[in-house]
Coordinates of C-alpha atoms in Angstrom, one line a residue:
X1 CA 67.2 144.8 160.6
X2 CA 64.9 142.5 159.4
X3 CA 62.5 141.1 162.3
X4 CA 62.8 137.5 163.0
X5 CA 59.7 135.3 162.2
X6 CA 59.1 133.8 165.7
X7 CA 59.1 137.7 167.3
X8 CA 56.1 139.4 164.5
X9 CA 54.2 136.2 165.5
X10 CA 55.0 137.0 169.3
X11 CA 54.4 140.6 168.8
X12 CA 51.3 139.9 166.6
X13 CA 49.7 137.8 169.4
X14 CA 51.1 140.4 172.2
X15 CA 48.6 142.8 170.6
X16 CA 45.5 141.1 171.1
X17 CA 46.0 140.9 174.5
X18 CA 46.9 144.6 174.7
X19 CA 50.7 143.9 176.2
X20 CA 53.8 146.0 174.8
X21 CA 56.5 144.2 173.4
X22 CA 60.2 146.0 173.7
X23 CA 62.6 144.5 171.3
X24 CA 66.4 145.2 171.3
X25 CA 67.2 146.5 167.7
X26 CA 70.3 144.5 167.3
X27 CA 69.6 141.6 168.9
X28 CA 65.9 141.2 166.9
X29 CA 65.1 137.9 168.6
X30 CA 65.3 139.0 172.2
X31 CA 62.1 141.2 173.4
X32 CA 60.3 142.5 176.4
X33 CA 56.8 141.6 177.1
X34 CA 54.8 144.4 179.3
X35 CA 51.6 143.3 179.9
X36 CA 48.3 145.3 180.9
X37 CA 48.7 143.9 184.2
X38 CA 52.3 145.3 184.9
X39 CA 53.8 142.1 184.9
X40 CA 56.5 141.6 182.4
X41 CA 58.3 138.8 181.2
X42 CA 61.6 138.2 178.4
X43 CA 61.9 135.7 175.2
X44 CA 64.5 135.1 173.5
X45 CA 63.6 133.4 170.4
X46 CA 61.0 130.9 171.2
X47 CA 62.6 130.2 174.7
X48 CA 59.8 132.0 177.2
X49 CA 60.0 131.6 181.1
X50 CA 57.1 129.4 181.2
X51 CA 59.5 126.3 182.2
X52 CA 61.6 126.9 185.2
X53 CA 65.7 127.2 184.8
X54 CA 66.3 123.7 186.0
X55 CA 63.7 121.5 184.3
X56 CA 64.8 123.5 180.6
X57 CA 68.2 122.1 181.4
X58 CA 67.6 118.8 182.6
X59 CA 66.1 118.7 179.4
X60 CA 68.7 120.0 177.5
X61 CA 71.1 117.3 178.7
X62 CA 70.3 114.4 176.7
X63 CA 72.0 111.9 179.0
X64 CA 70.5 113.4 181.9
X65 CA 67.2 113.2 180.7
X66 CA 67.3 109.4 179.4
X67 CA 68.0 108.6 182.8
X68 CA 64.9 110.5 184.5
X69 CA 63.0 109.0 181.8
X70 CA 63.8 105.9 182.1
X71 CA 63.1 106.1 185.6
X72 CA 60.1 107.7 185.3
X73 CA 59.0 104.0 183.3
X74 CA 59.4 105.3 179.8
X75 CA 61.2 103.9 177.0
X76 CA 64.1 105.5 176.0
X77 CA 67.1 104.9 173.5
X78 CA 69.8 102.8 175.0
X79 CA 72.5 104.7 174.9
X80 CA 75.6 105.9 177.2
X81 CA 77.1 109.1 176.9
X82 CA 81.3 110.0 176.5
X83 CA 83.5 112.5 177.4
X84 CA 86.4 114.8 175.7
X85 CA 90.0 114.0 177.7
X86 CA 89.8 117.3 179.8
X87 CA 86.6 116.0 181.1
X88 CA 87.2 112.8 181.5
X89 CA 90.5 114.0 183.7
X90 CA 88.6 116.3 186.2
X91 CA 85.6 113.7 186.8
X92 CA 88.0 111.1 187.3
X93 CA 85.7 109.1 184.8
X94 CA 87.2 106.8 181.9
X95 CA 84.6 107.0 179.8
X96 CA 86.8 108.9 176.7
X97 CA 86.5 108.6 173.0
X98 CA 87.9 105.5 172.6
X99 CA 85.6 103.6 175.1
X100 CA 82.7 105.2 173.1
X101 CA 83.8 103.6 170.0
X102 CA 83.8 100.1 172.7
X103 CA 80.2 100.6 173.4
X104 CA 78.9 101.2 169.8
X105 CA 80.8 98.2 168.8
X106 CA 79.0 96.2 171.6
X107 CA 75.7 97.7 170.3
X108 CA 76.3 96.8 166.7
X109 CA 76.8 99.3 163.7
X110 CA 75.2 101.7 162.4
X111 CA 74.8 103.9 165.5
X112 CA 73.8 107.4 166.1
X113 CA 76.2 110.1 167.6
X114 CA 74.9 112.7 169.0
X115 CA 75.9 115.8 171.3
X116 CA 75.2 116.0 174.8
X117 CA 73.7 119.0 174.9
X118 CA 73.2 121.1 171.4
X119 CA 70.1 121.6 169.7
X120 CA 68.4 122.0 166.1
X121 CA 70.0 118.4 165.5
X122 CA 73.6 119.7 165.1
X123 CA 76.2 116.6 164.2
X124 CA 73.6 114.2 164.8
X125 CA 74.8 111.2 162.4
X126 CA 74.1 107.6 161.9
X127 CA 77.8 106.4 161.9
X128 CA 78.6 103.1 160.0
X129 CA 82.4 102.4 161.1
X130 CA 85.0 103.1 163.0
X131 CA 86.1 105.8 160.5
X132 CA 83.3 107.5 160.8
X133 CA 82.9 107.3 164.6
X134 CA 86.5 109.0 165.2
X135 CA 85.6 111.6 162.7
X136 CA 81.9 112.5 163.9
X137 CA 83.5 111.9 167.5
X138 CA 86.2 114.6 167.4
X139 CA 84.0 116.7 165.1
X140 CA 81.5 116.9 168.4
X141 CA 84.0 117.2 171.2
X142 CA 85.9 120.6 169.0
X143 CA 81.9 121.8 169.9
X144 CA 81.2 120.6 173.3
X145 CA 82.5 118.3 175.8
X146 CA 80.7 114.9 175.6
X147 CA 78.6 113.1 173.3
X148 CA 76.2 110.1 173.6
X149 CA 76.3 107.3 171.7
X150 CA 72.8 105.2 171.1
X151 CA 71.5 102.0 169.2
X152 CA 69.4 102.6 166.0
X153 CA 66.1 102.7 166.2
X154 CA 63.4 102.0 163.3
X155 CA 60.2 103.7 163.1
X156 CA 58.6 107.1 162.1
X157 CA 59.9 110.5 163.7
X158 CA 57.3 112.7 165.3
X159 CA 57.3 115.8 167.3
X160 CA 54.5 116.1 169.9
X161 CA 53.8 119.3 171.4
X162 CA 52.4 120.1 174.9
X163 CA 51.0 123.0 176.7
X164 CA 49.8 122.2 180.3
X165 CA 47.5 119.4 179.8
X166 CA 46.9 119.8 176.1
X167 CA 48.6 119.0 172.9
X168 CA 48.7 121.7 170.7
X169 CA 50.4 119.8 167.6
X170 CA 51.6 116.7 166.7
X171 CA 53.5 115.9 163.5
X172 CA 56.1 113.6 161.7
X173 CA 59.2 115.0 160.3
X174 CA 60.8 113.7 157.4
X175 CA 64.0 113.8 156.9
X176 CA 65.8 117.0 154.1
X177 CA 65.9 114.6 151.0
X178 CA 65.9 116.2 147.5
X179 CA 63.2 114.8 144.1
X180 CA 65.1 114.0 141.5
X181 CA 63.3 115.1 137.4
X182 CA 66.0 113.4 135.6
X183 CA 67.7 116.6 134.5
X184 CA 69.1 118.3 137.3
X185 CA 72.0 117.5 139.5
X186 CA 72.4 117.1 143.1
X187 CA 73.9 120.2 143.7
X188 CA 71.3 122.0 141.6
X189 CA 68.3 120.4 143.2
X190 CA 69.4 121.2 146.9
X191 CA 69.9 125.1 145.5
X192 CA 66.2 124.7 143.9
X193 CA 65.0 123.1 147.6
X194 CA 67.1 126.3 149.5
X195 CA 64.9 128.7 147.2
X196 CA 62.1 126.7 148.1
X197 CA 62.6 127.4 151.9
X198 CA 63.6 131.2 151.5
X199 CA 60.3 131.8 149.4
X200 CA 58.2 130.1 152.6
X201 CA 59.8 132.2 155.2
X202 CA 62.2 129.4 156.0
X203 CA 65.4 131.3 155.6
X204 CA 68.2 129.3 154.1
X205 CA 68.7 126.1 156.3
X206 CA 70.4 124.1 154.1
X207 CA 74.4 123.7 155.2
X208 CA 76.0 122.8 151.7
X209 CA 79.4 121.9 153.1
X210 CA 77.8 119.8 156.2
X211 CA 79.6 116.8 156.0
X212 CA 76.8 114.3 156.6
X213 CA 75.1 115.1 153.3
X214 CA 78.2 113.9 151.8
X215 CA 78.8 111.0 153.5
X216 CA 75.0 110.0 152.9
X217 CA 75.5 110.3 149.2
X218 CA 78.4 108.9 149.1
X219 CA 76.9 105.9 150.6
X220 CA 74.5 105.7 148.0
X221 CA 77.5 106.2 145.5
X222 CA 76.4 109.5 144.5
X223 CA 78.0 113.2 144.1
X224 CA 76.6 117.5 143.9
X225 CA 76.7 116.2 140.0
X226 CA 74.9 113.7 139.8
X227 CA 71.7 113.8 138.3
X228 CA 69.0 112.1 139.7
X229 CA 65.8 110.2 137.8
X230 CA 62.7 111.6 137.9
X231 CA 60.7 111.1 140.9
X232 CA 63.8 109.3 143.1
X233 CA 63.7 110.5 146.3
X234 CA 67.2 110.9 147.8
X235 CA 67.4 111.2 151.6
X236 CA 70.7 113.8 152.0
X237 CA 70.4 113.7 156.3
X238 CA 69.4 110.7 158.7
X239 CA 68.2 113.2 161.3
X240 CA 64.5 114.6 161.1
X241 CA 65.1 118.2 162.5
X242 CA 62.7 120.6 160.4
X243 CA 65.7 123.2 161.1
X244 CA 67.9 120.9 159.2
X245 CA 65.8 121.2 156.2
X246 CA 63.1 118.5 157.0
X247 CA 59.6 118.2 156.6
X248 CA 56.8 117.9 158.3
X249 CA 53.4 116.2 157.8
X250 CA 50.6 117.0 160.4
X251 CA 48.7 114.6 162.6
X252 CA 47.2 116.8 165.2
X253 CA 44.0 116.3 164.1
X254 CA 44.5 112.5 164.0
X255 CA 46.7 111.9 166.7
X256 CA 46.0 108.5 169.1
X257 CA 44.7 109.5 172.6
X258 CA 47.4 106.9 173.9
X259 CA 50.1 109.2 172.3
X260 CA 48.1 112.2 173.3
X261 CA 48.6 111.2 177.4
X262 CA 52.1 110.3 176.7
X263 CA 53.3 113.0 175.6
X264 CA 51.2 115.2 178.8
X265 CA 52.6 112.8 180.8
X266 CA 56.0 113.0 179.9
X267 CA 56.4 116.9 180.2
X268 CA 54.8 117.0 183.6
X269 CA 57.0 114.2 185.0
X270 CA 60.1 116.3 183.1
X271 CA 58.6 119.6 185.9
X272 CA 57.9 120.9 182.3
X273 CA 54.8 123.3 181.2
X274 CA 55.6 123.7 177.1
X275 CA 57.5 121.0 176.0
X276 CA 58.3 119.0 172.7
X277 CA 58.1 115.5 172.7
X278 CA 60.2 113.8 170.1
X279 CA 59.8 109.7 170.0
X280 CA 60.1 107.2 167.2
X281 CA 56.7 105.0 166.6
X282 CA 55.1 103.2 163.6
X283 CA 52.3 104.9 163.7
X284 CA 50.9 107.8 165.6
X285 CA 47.2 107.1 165.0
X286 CA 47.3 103.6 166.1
X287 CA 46.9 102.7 170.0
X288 CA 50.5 102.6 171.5
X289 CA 51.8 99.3 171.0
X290 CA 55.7 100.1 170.9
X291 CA 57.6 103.5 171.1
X292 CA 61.1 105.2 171.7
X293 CA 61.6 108.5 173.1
X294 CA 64.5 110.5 171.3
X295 CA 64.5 113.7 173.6
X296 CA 62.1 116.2 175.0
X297 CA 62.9 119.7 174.2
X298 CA 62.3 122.5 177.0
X299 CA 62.2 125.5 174.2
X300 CA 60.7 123.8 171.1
X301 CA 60.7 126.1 168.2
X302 CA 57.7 125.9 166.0
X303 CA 59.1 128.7 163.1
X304 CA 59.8 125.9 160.7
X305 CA 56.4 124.2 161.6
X306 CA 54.5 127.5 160.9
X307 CA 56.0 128.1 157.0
X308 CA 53.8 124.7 156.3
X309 CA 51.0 126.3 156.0
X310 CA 48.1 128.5 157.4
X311 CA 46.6 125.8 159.6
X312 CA 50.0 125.3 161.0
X313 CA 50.6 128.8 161.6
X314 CA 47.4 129.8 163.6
X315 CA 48.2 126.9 165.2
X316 CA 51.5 128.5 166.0
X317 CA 49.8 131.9 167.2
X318 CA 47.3 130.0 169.3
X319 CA 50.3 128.4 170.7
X320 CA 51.9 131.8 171.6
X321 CA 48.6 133.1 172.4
X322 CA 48.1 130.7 175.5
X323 CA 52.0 131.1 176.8
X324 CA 51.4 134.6 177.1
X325 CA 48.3 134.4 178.6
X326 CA 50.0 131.7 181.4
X327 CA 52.4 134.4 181.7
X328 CA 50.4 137.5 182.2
X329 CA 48.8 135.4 184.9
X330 CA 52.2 134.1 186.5
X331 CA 53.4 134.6 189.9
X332 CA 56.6 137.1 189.6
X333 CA 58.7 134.0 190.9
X334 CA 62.0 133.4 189.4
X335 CA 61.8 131.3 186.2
X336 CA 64.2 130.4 183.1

């Protein structure tokens, strides 16, 4: 079986600080790390036990999270989140599918809907009407059991990472969109993007039958066969996730210091150690003058960001470096 990308960079790392890493053959993403030390400590992907169990899912639920943050004095999305009917029955609470299409009337179309608590940006969608709330709505609850539903925000996407007191990269991600050279179709330029992806050790992360790529070019009165000019960008997801087939362009050499203590500030105050930032802002090398936070993820996966290039992937390794390090050094307590 074919070794994952995130366990030979673990592994490669693991070496250099002499520490044996025992990976289960079928399950290629989950490992054992030994280190010279004795201690020992699991991954499981990029998930390490650097964050403890209940600050990784406090960040995991989005609601949850918006509402710490918000405490905490940060800007947030305004949002509120929704429940399936099962849920909404055993928490005695009546805030069901059809009060959530109530609030994102309130708020104004478009919205985004969003689940509660799944990750890589799965079934994220901006949502236009009522149509298209019910069926991203139900779509969600056949996943999970509740969903938030949050005003549109404006502005650039970026992913800030943290370690400790340090950011260790810092990037925008654009959204999967496809170049048109005025000969080939749609549906042949997304298969030329997917080969793309494969040939930089990105796997194939285009969904072809995800329905949000078809409602966006439907939007835009658009089909797989139609062909695009040359040089028209068409955007084919709202959401930003690099594992949804975005992009990313790198600013952690020219990141603001404002957005630099942010984002430290923001994991510690979320109890975490490594944590991704995401946020909405203008401009990321400006002083702060106006900013939304989207989430902040507990696990963030840095795969994707690694295929961009060699600078991204020492980064990467340098990244992996330092959590195993922290680790080797850790108390035995019990951690997530």
């Amino acid at each position: 079986m074919e070794t994952p990308f995130v366990t030979s960079i673990i592994k490669k790392v693991a070496e250099q600080i002499g520490a044996v890493v025992l990976v289960d053959p079928e399950c290629t993403f989950v490992g054992l790390i030994t280190f010279k030390n004795g201690n020992k400590t699991f991954f499981r992907t990029s998930r390490f036990s650097i964050n403890s169990s209940g600050s990784v899912a406090i960040a995991k639920d989005k609601g949850v999270s918006s509402f710490f943050l918000n405490k905490f004095g940060y800007k947030v999305t305004e949002g509120k989140t929704f429940f399936s009917e099962e849920l909404c029955e055993e928490i005695a609470n009546s805030r069901d599918i059809d009060a959530g299409f109530y609030y994102a009337k309130e708020l104004g179309f478009p919205v985004i809907v969003k689940p509660i608590n799944l990750s890589q940006g799965i079934f994220v969608t901006k949502v236009y009407n009522k149509q298209e709330y019910y069926q991203v709505a139900k779509k969600i609850l056949q996943k999970t059991s509740g969903f938030i539903v949050e005003r549109f925000y404006n502005g650039n996407d970026y992913r800030i990472v943290v370690l400790d007191d340090e950011v260790v990269s810092a990037y925008q991600r654009i959204p999967l969109f496809i170049m048109g050279d005025g000969q080939s179709n749609v549906l042949e330029l997304m298969q030329q993007k997917q080969e793309t992806f494969i040939k930089n050790g990105r796997k194939e992360i285009i969904d072809f039958e995800d329905y949000r790529i078809k409602k966006k070019l439907r939007r835009r009165k658009l089909n797989f066969n139609s062909v695009i000019p040359k040089n028209n960008i068409v955007y084919l997801l709202d959401n930003a996730n690099l594992s949804t087939g975005g992009e990313a362009i790198d600013f952690t050499e020219n990141i603001h210091p404002d957005f630099q203590k942010l984002a430290v500030s923001i994991t510690k105050d979320m109890e975490l150690r490594l944590a991704g930032v995401d946020l909405l802002t203008s401009d990321i090398t400006l002083p702060i003058v106006d900013y939304t936070i989207l989430e902040v993820n507990g696990a963030p996966s840095l795969t994707h960001y690694a295929s961009f290039g060699e600078v991204q992937m020492k980064r990467v390794e340098n990244l992996y470096l330092k959590v195993l390090k922290a680790l080797e050094n850790e108390n035995n307590r019990e951690k997530h």
